[in-house]
Amino acid sequence: MPRRKMIQPHKDRSVYDSLTYSFRKFKQNIKENSKTIAESFVALFISVITAVSAGLLLGKYEETLLLLPGLIILVPPALGMRGNLFAALGSRIGSALHIGTLDRFSMQNSVVRDNVKANILLTIIMSVVLGAMAELLSVALGIESIGLFSFVLISFVGGVLAGLLLLAITFGTAILAYRQGWDLANIHAPLITALGDFVTIPFLLIAAFLVQEIQIHIGYIAIVSIVVMAIAIMSLFIALMAKPDKHGFSYKFIIIQSLPILLLAGFLDSVAGVIIEADIHAIAAVPILLVILPAFIGEGGNIGNILASRLSTKLHLGTLDVNLQVSKEVRTEFLISYFLAFLIFPLTAIIGYFFGAFFGIGGMTLFQMIFIIGFAGYILTTIAIISTFLISIFSFRYGLDPDNITIPIITSLIDLLGVISLIIVLELFGIIAV
């Protein structure tokens, strides 16, 4: 009997030692990667502020979303496409800086020139495609909508204006990061995604207001929309006819690799918009949800994008094997992602709550916000980590550039699953009744 009593404390001690060891390893990993975490967290924090600020417009103008049926379908793909295009651009620039193919930011440099051309043409093409896709989904699912011409015009005007501004911001961020010695992979994706939200929603609403004012002149909208569609077709033709430079490279290759992925990403984001549109009256009854929605799905995508950018750089440098083995280095990257999620999602809820309260937008208590956003956010982070790892490895293994592939797919997949997970959690805890 006495011997048996001595065994139990020994077992307890072993469990205690194991927990202590695990905690020490956790602290060591966090300390060793403090620069990465600090840079990423600052970028994520700024992205929360800008995304919530953009969401305030949705919360304040929810009547516009209700007056223009189907408009909300455009919001996730418009937001996602800005992040997809320009976060991928930043990832390509970051990889080019690391491997030495980009040494100066000038239009004389073929990397800069080709990326600028590719993003302008992709912005024009995808803005029109997203407008058409929104109408096709509306018709297919029997959802009342504003019509093809209005969708195309709103998407084109909002997308191109936001895209030109983001192009300047993307290179400005890259130049600043390069001069300050920051790792572009840690900061660019969250900043550009958030700034994309910040500029896209106002431009989208401005375009919607213009269409709303002239919708009685449907002929004008139709004529302008047809011209816009012709411009998109011409842009695609120009891209496909582009000739390689003296190094055998052309921006055509960026477009050829990116376009199918962007089409898939646009479809996933449009489905997310359809899900929101189906629940729009329930969501609009709790307007703080419209405030927090861009930030919530944006942060899930940002965590995935940071991981994608870092894995992409490691794959290009050859420091990460093209297999599915979860090495110590990969586990560390996963740990960083979870640690960032642990910090950022409750912070997103707190910032969203107080911003909404300041502007008289409510519907949930602070505790409800923290619990709902945190719970749904940690589920979303797990999905983002697994998806990012698998897509990065497989795309590189089969000869595709993960800079062009992973970020668009992850951003849009997380947009869709973020909307689904958030609505499920809201329904589960009785915040909304659909």
CSV table of C-alpha atoms in Angstrom, one decimal:
chain,number,residue,atom,x,y,z
A,1,MET,CA,0.0,0.0,0.0
A,2,PRO,CA,2.7,2.5,0.8
A,3,ARG,CA,4.5,1.6,-2.4
A,4,ARG,CA,1.4,2.2,-4.4
A,5,LYS,CA,1.0,5.7,-2.8
A,6,MET,CA,4.5,6.5,-3.9
A,7,ILE,CA,3.8,5.7,-7.5
A,8,GLN,CA,1.0,8.2,-8.0
A,9,PRO,CA,3.1,11.3,-7.1
A,10,HIS,CA,5.8,10.0,-9.4
A,11,LYS,CA,3.2,9.9,-12.3
A,12,ASP,CA,1.9,13.3,-11.4
A,13,ARG,CA,5.4,14.6,-11.4
A,14,SER,CA,6.0,13.1,-14.9
A,15,VAL,CA,2.9,14.8,-16.2
A,16,TYR,CA,4.0,18.1,-14.5
A,17,ASP,CA,7.5,17.8,-16.0
A,18,SER,CA,6.0,17.1,-19.5
A,19,LEU,CA,3.7,20.1,-19.3
A,20,THR,CA,6.6,22.3,-18.0
A,21,TYR,CA,8.8,21.1,-20.9
A,22,SER,CA,6.1,21.7,-23.5
A,23,PHE,CA,5.6,25.2,-22.1
A,24,ARG,CA,9.3,26.0,-22.1
A,25,LYS,CA,9.5,24.8,-25.7
A,26,PHE,CA,6.6,27.0,-26.6
A,27,LYS,CA,8.2,30.0,-25.0
A,28,GLN,CA,11.5,29.2,-26.8
A,29,ASN,CA,9.8,29.0,-30.2
A,30,ILE,CA,7.9,32.3,-29.6
A,31,LYS,CA,11.2,34.0,-28.5
A,32,GLU,CA,13.2,32.7,-31.4
A,33,ASN,CA,10.5,33.9,-33.8
A,34,SER,CA,9.7,37.2,-32.0
A,35,LYS,CA,10.7,39.3,-35.0
A,36,THR,CA,8.4,37.4,-37.3
A,37,ILE,CA,5.5,37.5,-34.8
A,38,ALA,CA,6.1,41.2,-34.1
A,39,GLU,CA,6.1,42.2,-37.8
A,40,SER,CA,3.1,40.0,-38.5
A,41,PHE,CA,1.1,41.2,-35.5
A,42,VAL,CA,1.6,44.9,-36.3
A,43,ALA,CA,0.5,44.2,-39.9
A,44,LEU,CA,-2.6,42.3,-38.7
A,45,PHE,CA,-3.4,45.0,-36.1
A,46,ILE,CA,-3.4,47.6,-38.8
A,47,SER,CA,-5.4,45.4,-41.0
A,48,VAL,CA,-8.1,45.0,-38.3
A,49,ILE,CA,-8.4,48.8,-37.9
A,50,THR,CA,-8.8,49.3,-41.6
A,51,ALA,CA,-11.1,46.3,-42.2
A,52,VAL,CA,-13.4,47.4,-39.3
A,53,SER,CA,-13.4,50.9,-40.7
A,54,ALA,CA,-14.5,49.5,-44.1
A,55,GLY,CA,-17.1,47.4,-42.3
A,56,LEU,CA,-18.5,50.5,-40.7
A,57,LEU,CA,-19.6,51.7,-44.2
A,58,LEU,CA,-21.5,48.4,-44.7
A,59,GLY,CA,-23.1,48.8,-41.2
A,60,LYS,CA,-24.1,52.4,-41.9
A,61,TYR,CA,-25.4,51.8,-45.4
A,62,GLU,CA,-27.2,48.5,-44.9
A,63,GLU,CA,-30.3,50.1,-46.5
A,64,THR,CA,-28.3,50.4,-49.8
A,65,LEU,CA,-27.7,46.6,-49.6
A,66,LEU,CA,-31.4,46.0,-49.2
A,67,LEU,CA,-32.5,48.5,-51.8
A,68,LEU,CA,-30.2,47.1,-54.5
A,69,PRO,CA,-31.0,43.4,-54.4
A,70,GLY,CA,-28.1,41.0,-54.8
A,71,LEU,CA,-25.5,43.8,-54.3
A,72,ILE,CA,-24.0,42.0,-51.3
A,73,ILE,CA,-23.1,39.1,-53.6
A,74,LEU,CA,-20.5,41.4,-55.1
A,75,VAL,CA,-18.9,42.3,-51.7
A,76,PRO,CA,-16.9,39.1,-50.9
A,77,PRO,CA,-15.6,38.6,-54.4
A,78,ALA,CA,-14.7,42.3,-54.8
A,79,LEU,CA,-12.9,42.3,-51.5
A,80,GLY,CA,-11.3,38.9,-52.1
A,81,MET,CA,-10.1,39.8,-55.6
A,82,ARG,CA,-8.2,42.9,-54.4
A,83,GLY,CA,-6.5,40.7,-51.8
A,84,ASN,CA,-5.9,37.9,-54.3
A,85,LEU,CA,-4.3,40.1,-56.9
A,86,PHE,CA,-2.2,42.4,-54.8
A,87,ALA,CA,-1.2,40.0,-52.0
A,88,ALA,CA,0.0,37.6,-54.7
A,89,LEU,CA,1.8,40.5,-56.3
A,90,GLY,CA,3.5,41.3,-53.0
A,91,SER,CA,4.4,37.6,-52.6
A,92,ARG,CA,6.0,37.5,-56.1
A,93,ILE,CA,8.0,40.7,-55.3
A,94,GLY,CA,9.1,39.2,-51.9
A,95,SER,CA,10.3,36.0,-53.6
A,96,ALA,CA,12.1,38.0,-56.3
A,97,LEU,CA,13.9,40.0,-53.6
A,98,HIS,CA,14.9,36.9,-51.7
A,99,ILE,CA,16.2,35.0,-54.8
A,100,GLY,CA,17.9,38.1,-56.3
A,101,THR,CA,16.0,38.6,-59.5
A,102,LEU,CA,14.7,42.0,-58.3
A,103,ASP,CA,17.4,44.5,-57.3
A,104,ARG,CA,15.7,47.9,-57.9
A,105,PHE,CA,12.1,49.2,-58.1
A,106,SER,CA,11.9,50.7,-61.6
A,107,MET,CA,9.8,50.2,-64.7
A,108,GLN,CA,13.1,49.4,-66.4
A,109,ASN,CA,13.3,46.3,-64.4
A,110,SER,CA,11.4,43.5,-66.2
A,111,VAL,CA,10.1,42.0,-62.9
A,112,VAL,CA,8.4,45.3,-61.9
A,113,ARG,CA,7.2,46.0,-65.5
A,114,ASP,CA,5.7,42.6,-66.0
A,115,ASN,CA,4.0,42.5,-62.7
A,116,VAL,CA,2.4,45.9,-63.2
A,117,LYS,CA,1.1,45.0,-66.7
A,118,ALA,CA,-0.2,41.6,-65.4
A,119,ASN,CA,-2.1,43.2,-62.4
A,120,ILE,CA,-3.7,46.0,-64.5
A,121,LEU,CA,-5.0,43.5,-67.1
A,122,LEU,CA,-6.1,41.0,-64.5
A,123,THR,CA,-8.0,43.7,-62.6
A,124,ILE,CA,-9.9,44.8,-65.7
A,125,ILE,CA,-10.7,41.2,-66.7
A,126,MET,CA,-11.7,39.9,-63.3
A,127,SER,CA,-13.8,43.0,-62.5
A,128,VAL,CA,-16.1,42.3,-65.5
A,129,VAL,CA,-16.1,38.5,-64.8
A,130,LEU,CA,-17.1,39.0,-61.2
A,131,GLY,CA,-20.1,41.2,-62.2
A,132,ALA,CA,-21.2,38.6,-64.7
A,133,MET,CA,-20.7,35.8,-62.2
A,134,ALA,CA,-22.9,37.5,-59.6
A,135,GLU,CA,-25.7,37.8,-62.1
A,136,LEU,CA,-25.3,34.2,-63.3
A,137,LEU,CA,-25.5,32.9,-59.7
A,138,SER,CA,-28.5,35.1,-59.0
A,139,VAL,CA,-30.4,33.7,-62.0
A,140,ALA,CA,-29.4,30.1,-61.3
A,141,LEU,CA,-30.5,30.3,-57.7
A,142,GLY,CA,-33.6,32.4,-58.3
A,143,ILE,CA,-32.3,35.4,-56.3
A,144,GLU,CA,-33.6,38.9,-57.1
A,145,SER,CA,-30.8,41.0,-58.5
A,146,ILE,CA,-30.0,44.4,-60.0
A,147,GLY,CA,-29.2,42.8,-63.4
A,148,LEU,CA,-26.2,42.0,-65.5
A,149,PHE,CA,-25.4,45.5,-66.7
A,150,SER,CA,-25.6,47.0,-63.3
A,151,PHE,CA,-23.5,44.3,-61.7
A,152,VAL,CA,-20.8,44.6,-64.4
A,153,LEU,CA,-20.7,48.4,-64.2
A,154,ILE,CA,-20.5,48.5,-60.3
A,155,SER,CA,-17.9,45.8,-60.3
A,156,PHE,CA,-15.8,47.4,-63.0
A,157,VAL,CA,-15.8,51.0,-61.6
A,158,GLY,CA,-15.2,49.9,-58.0
A,159,GLY,CA,-12.6,47.3,-59.0
A,160,VAL,CA,-10.5,49.4,-61.4
A,161,LEU,CA,-10.4,52.5,-59.1
A,162,ALA,CA,-9.5,50.4,-56.1
A,163,GLY,CA,-7.0,48.4,-58.2
A,164,LEU,CA,-5.0,51.4,-59.4
A,165,LEU,CA,-4.8,52.8,-55.9
A,166,LEU,CA,-3.7,49.4,-54.5
A,167,LEU,CA,-1.0,49.0,-57.2
A,168,ALA,CA,0.7,52.2,-56.0
A,169,ILE,CA,0.3,51.1,-52.4
A,170,THR,CA,1.7,47.6,-53.1
A,171,PHE,CA,4.9,49.0,-54.6
A,172,GLY,CA,5.1,51.7,-51.9
A,173,THR,CA,4.9,49.0,-49.2
A,174,ALA,CA,7.5,46.8,-51.0
A,175,ILE,CA,10.0,49.7,-51.3
A,176,LEU,CA,9.5,50.8,-47.7
A,177,ALA,CA,9.9,47.2,-46.4
A,178,TYR,CA,13.0,46.7,-48.6
A,179,ARG,CA,14.7,49.9,-47.3
A,180,GLN,CA,13.8,49.2,-43.6
A,181,GLY,CA,14.9,45.5,-43.8
A,182,TRP,CA,11.5,44.1,-43.0
A,183,ASP,CA,10.4,40.7,-44.3
A,184,LEU,CA,7.8,41.4,-46.9
A,185,ALA,CA,6.2,38.0,-46.4
A,186,ASN,CA,5.2,38.9,-42.8
A,187,ILE,CA,3.6,42.3,-43.5
A,188,HIS,CA,2.5,42.6,-47.1
A,189,ALA,CA,-0.5,40.2,-47.3
A,190,PRO,CA,-2.4,41.5,-44.2
A,191,LEU,CA,-1.7,45.1,-45.1
A,192,ILE,CA,-2.8,44.9,-48.7
A,193,THR,CA,-5.8,42.7,-47.9
A,194,ALA,CA,-6.9,45.2,-45.3
A,195,LEU,CA,-6.2,48.3,-47.4
A,196,GLY,CA,-8.0,46.4,-50.2
A,197,ASP,CA,-11.1,46.2,-47.9
A,198,PHE,CA,-10.6,49.9,-47.0
A,199,VAL,CA,-10.6,51.2,-50.6
A,200,THR,CA,-12.8,48.6,-52.3
A,201,ILE,CA,-15.9,49.0,-50.1
A,202,PRO,CA,-16.1,52.9,-50.6
A,203,PHE,CA,-15.5,52.6,-54.3
A,204,LEU,CA,-18.0,49.8,-54.6
A,205,LEU,CA,-20.6,51.9,-52.7
A,206,ILE,CA,-19.8,55.0,-54.8
A,207,ALA,CA,-20.4,52.9,-58.0
A,208,ALA,CA,-23.6,51.5,-56.5
A,209,PHE,CA,-24.9,55.0,-55.7
A,210,LEU,CA,-24.1,56.1,-59.2
A,211,VAL,CA,-26.0,53.2,-60.7
A,212,GLN,CA,-28.8,53.7,-58.3
A,213,GLU,CA,-29.1,57.4,-59.4
A,214,ILE,CA,-29.2,56.5,-63.2
A,215,GLN,CA,-31.0,53.1,-63.0
A,216,ILE,CA,-34.0,54.7,-64.6
A,217,HIS,CA,-31.8,55.2,-67.7
A,218,ILE,CA,-31.1,51.5,-68.2
A,219,GLY,CA,-30.0,52.2,-71.8
A,220,TYR,CA,-27.0,54.3,-70.6
A,221,ILE,CA,-26.0,51.5,-68.1
A,222,ALA,CA,-26.3,48.9,-70.9
A,223,ILE,CA,-24.2,50.9,-73.4
A,224,VAL,CA,-21.4,51.6,-70.9
A,225,SER,CA,-21.4,48.0,-69.6
A,226,ILE,CA,-21.1,46.6,-73.1
A,227,VAL,CA,-18.1,49.0,-73.7
A,228,VAL,CA,-16.6,47.7,-70.4
A,229,MET,CA,-17.0,44.1,-71.5
A,230,ALA,CA,-15.3,44.9,-74.8
A,231,ILE,CA,-12.4,46.4,-72.9
A,232,ALA,CA,-12.1,43.3,-70.8
A,233,ILE,CA,-12.0,41.0,-73.9
A,234,MET,CA,-9.4,43.2,-75.5
A,235,SER,CA,-7.3,43.1,-72.3
A,236,LEU,CA,-7.4,39.3,-72.4
A,237,PHE,CA,-6.4,39.3,-76.1
A,238,ILE,CA,-3.4,41.7,-75.4
A,239,ALA,CA,-2.3,39.5,-72.5
A,240,LEU,CA,-2.4,36.3,-74.6
A,241,MET,CA,-0.5,37.9,-77.5
A,242,ALA,CA,2.3,39.2,-75.3
A,243,LYS,CA,5.8,38.1,-76.4
A,244,PRO,CA,8.6,36.9,-74.1
A,245,ASP,CA,11.4,39.3,-73.3
A,246,LYS,CA,15.1,38.5,-73.9
A,247,HIS,CA,15.2,36.3,-70.8
A,248,GLY,CA,12.3,34.3,-72.2
A,249,PHE,CA,9.8,35.6,-69.6
A,250,SER,CA,6.5,37.5,-70.2
A,251,TYR,CA,3.7,38.8,-68.0
A,252,LYS,CA,1.5,36.4,-70.1
A,253,PHE,CA,2.8,33.6,-67.9
A,254,ILE,CA,1.6,35.3,-64.8
A,255,ILE,CA,-1.8,35.8,-66.3
A,256,ILE,CA,-2.0,32.2,-67.7
A,257,GLN,CA,-1.2,30.8,-64.3
A,258,SER,CA,-3.2,33.3,-62.3
A,259,LEU,CA,-6.4,33.5,-64.4
A,260,PRO,CA,-7.8,30.0,-63.8
A,261,ILE,CA,-7.1,30.3,-60.1
A,262,LEU,CA,-8.7,33.7,-59.9
A,263,LEU,CA,-11.8,32.4,-61.7
A,264,LEU,CA,-12.0,29.6,-59.1
A,265,ALA,CA,-11.4,32.1,-56.3
A,266,GLY,CA,-14.0,34.5,-57.7
A,267,PHE,CA,-16.5,31.7,-57.8
A,268,LEU,CA,-15.9,30.7,-54.2
A,269,ASP,CA,-16.2,34.3,-53.0
A,270,SER,CA,-19.4,34.7,-55.0
A,271,VAL,CA,-20.8,31.7,-53.3
A,272,ALA,CA,-19.9,33.3,-50.0
A,273,GLY,CA,-21.8,36.4,-51.2
A,274,VAL,CA,-24.8,34.3,-52.1
A,275,ILE,CA,-24.8,32.8,-48.6
A,276,ILE,CA,-24.8,36.3,-47.1
A,277,GLU,CA,-27.5,37.4,-49.5
A,278,ALA,CA,-29.7,34.5,-48.4
A,279,ASP,CA,-29.3,35.6,-44.8
A,280,ILE,CA,-29.1,39.3,-45.4
A,281,HIS,CA,-32.3,40.3,-43.5
A,282,ALA,CA,-31.2,38.3,-40.4
A,283,ILE,CA,-27.7,39.7,-40.6
A,284,ALA,CA,-28.9,43.3,-41.2
A,285,ALA,CA,-31.0,42.9,-38.0
A,286,VAL,CA,-27.7,42.7,-36.1
A,287,PRO,CA,-25.8,45.5,-37.9
A,288,ILE,CA,-22.6,45.1,-35.9
A,289,LEU,CA,-22.1,41.8,-37.9
A,290,LEU,CA,-21.7,43.9,-41.1
A,291,VAL,CA,-19.1,45.9,-39.3
A,292,ILE,CA,-17.1,42.9,-38.2
A,293,LEU,CA,-17.6,40.7,-41.3
A,294,PRO,CA,-14.8,42.1,-43.5
A,295,ALA,CA,-12.3,42.0,-40.6
A,296,PHE,CA,-13.2,38.5,-39.5
A,297,ILE,CA,-12.9,36.8,-42.9
A,298,GLY,CA,-9.9,39.1,-43.7
A,299,GLU,CA,-7.9,38.0,-40.6
A,300,GLY,CA,-8.5,34.4,-41.3
A,301,GLY,CA,-7.2,34.9,-44.9
A,302,ASN,CA,-4.3,37.1,-43.6
A,303,ILE,CA,-3.1,34.4,-41.3
A,304,GLY,CA,-3.2,31.9,-44.2
A,305,ASN,CA,-1.5,34.4,-46.5
A,306,ILE,CA,1.4,35.1,-44.1
A,307,LEU,CA,1.9,31.4,-43.9
A,308,ALA,CA,1.6,31.0,-47.6
A,309,SER,CA,4.1,33.7,-48.3
A,310,ARG,CA,6.7,32.3,-45.9
A,311,LEU,CA,6.2,28.7,-47.2
A,312,SER,CA,6.5,30.0,-50.8
A,313,THR,CA,9.8,31.8,-50.1
A,314,LYS,CA,11.2,28.6,-48.4
A,315,LEU,CA,10.1,26.5,-51.3
A,316,HIS,CA,11.8,28.9,-53.8
A,317,LEU,CA,15.0,28.9,-51.7
A,318,GLY,CA,15.0,25.1,-51.4
A,319,THR,CA,14.9,25.1,-47.6
A,320,LEU,CA,11.5,23.3,-47.5
A,321,ASP,CA,11.1,19.8,-48.9
A,322,VAL,CA,8.4,19.1,-51.4
A,323,ASN,CA,6.7,16.5,-49.3
A,324,LEU,CA,3.9,16.3,-46.8
A,325,GLN,CA,6.2,15.7,-43.8
A,326,VAL,CA,5.4,18.1,-41.0
A,327,SER,CA,9.0,19.0,-40.1
A,328,LYS,CA,10.1,21.0,-37.1
A,329,GLU,CA,10.4,24.1,-39.3
A,330,VAL,CA,6.8,23.6,-40.6
A,331,ARG,CA,5.5,23.0,-37.0
A,332,THR,CA,7.1,26.3,-36.0
A,333,GLU,CA,5.3,28.1,-38.8
A,334,PHE,CA,2.0,26.4,-37.6
A,335,LEU,CA,2.7,27.5,-34.1
A,336,ILE,CA,3.2,31.1,-35.2
A,337,SER,CA,-0.1,31.1,-37.1
A,338,TYR,CA,-2.0,29.8,-34.0
A,339,PHE,CA,-0.3,32.3,-31.7
A,340,LEU,CA,-1.2,35.2,-34.1
A,341,ALA,CA,-4.8,33.9,-34.2
A,342,PHE,CA,-5.0,33.7,-30.4
A,343,LEU,CA,-4.0,37.4,-30.2
A,344,ILE,CA,-5.8,38.8,-33.2
A,345,PHE,CA,-9.4,37.4,-33.2
A,346,PRO,CA,-10.3,38.6,-29.7
A,347,LEU,CA,-8.7,41.9,-30.5
A,348,THR,CA,-10.8,42.1,-33.7
A,349,ALA,CA,-14.0,41.6,-31.7
A,350,ILE,CA,-13.0,44.3,-29.2
A,351,ILE,CA,-12.1,46.8,-31.8
A,352,GLY,CA,-15.2,46.0,-33.8
A,353,TYR,CA,-17.5,46.4,-30.8
A,354,PHE,CA,-16.1,49.8,-29.7
A,355,PHE,CA,-16.0,51.2,-33.2
A,356,GLY,CA,-19.6,50.1,-33.7
A,357,ALA,CA,-20.6,51.6,-30.4
A,358,PHE,CA,-19.0,54.9,-31.2
A,359,PHE,CA,-21.1,55.1,-34.4
A,360,GLY,CA,-24.3,53.8,-32.9
A,361,ILE,CA,-24.1,50.4,-34.5
A,362,GLY,CA,-24.8,47.5,-32.2
A,363,GLY,CA,-26.7,44.2,-31.8
A,364,MET,CA,-24.3,42.2,-29.6
A,365,THR,CA,-22.6,42.5,-26.2
A,366,LEU,CA,-18.8,42.7,-25.9
A,367,PHE,CA,-18.7,39.3,-24.3
A,368,GLN,CA,-20.7,37.8,-27.2
A,369,MET,CA,-18.5,39.4,-29.7
A,370,ILE,CA,-15.3,38.1,-28.2
A,371,PHE,CA,-16.7,34.6,-27.7
A,372,ILE,CA,-18.3,34.3,-31.2
A,373,ILE,CA,-15.4,35.8,-33.1
A,374,GLY,CA,-12.8,33.9,-31.1
A,375,PHE,CA,-14.6,30.5,-31.4
A,376,ALA,CA,-15.2,30.8,-35.1
A,377,GLY,CA,-11.8,32.3,-35.7
A,378,TYR,CA,-9.8,29.4,-34.2
A,379,ILE,CA,-11.8,27.0,-36.3
A,380,LEU,CA,-11.1,29.1,-39.4
A,381,THR,CA,-7.3,29.3,-38.5
A,382,THR,CA,-7.1,25.5,-38.3
A,383,ILE,CA,-8.7,25.2,-41.8
A,384,ALA,CA,-6.4,28.0,-43.1
A,385,ILE,CA,-3.2,26.3,-41.8
A,386,ILE,CA,-4.0,22.8,-43.2
A,387,SER,CA,-5.2,24.2,-46.6
A,388,THR,CA,-2.2,26.5,-47.0
A,389,PHE,CA,0.3,23.8,-46.3
A,390,LEU,CA,-1.2,21.3,-48.7
A,391,ILE,CA,-1.8,23.8,-51.5
A,392,SER,CA,1.7,25.3,-51.3
A,393,ILE,CA,3.4,21.9,-51.4
A,394,PHE,CA,1.3,20.4,-54.2
A,395,SER,CA,1.4,23.6,-56.4
A,396,PHE,CA,5.2,23.7,-56.1
A,397,ARG,CA,5.6,19.9,-56.6
A,398,TYR,CA,3.7,20.1,-59.9
A,399,GLY,CA,5.7,23.0,-61.3
A,400,LEU,CA,3.3,25.9,-60.5
A,401,ASP,CA,4.4,29.1,-58.7
A,402,PRO,CA,2.8,29.1,-55.2
A,403,ASP,CA,3.0,32.9,-55.3
A,404,ASN,CA,0.4,32.8,-58.1
A,405,ILE,CA,-1.6,29.8,-56.8
A,406,THR,CA,-1.7,29.5,-53.0
A,407,ILE,CA,-2.7,33.0,-51.9
A,408,PRO,CA,-5.8,33.4,-54.2
A,409,ILE,CA,-7.1,30.0,-53.4
A,410,ILE,CA,-6.5,30.4,-49.6
A,411,THR,CA,-8.0,33.9,-49.5
A,412,SER,CA,-11.2,32.8,-51.3
A,413,LEU,CA,-11.5,29.5,-49.6
A,414,ILE,CA,-11.2,31.2,-46.2
A,415,ASP,CA,-13.7,33.9,-47.3
A,416,LEU,CA,-16.3,31.1,-48.1
A,417,LEU,CA,-15.5,29.0,-45.0
A,418,GLY,CA,-15.3,32.1,-42.8
A,419,VAL,CA,-18.8,33.1,-43.8
A,420,ILE,CA,-20.1,29.6,-43.3
A,421,SER,CA,-18.3,29.1,-39.9
A,422,LEU,CA,-19.4,32.5,-38.6
A,423,ILE,CA,-23.1,32.0,-39.6
A,424,ILE,CA,-23.1,28.5,-38.1
A,425,VAL,CA,-21.6,29.8,-34.8
A,426,LEU,CA,-24.1,32.7,-34.7
A,427,GLU,CA,-27.0,30.3,-35.3
A,428,LEU,CA,-25.6,27.8,-32.8
A,429,PHE,CA,-25.5,30.4,-30.0
A,430,GLY,CA,-28.8,32.1,-31.0
A,431,ILE,CA,-27.4,35.4,-32.1
A,432,ILE,CA,-29.3,35.2,-35.4
A,433,ALA,CA,-32.2,33.0,-36.5
A,434,VAL,CA,-32.2,32.1,-40.2
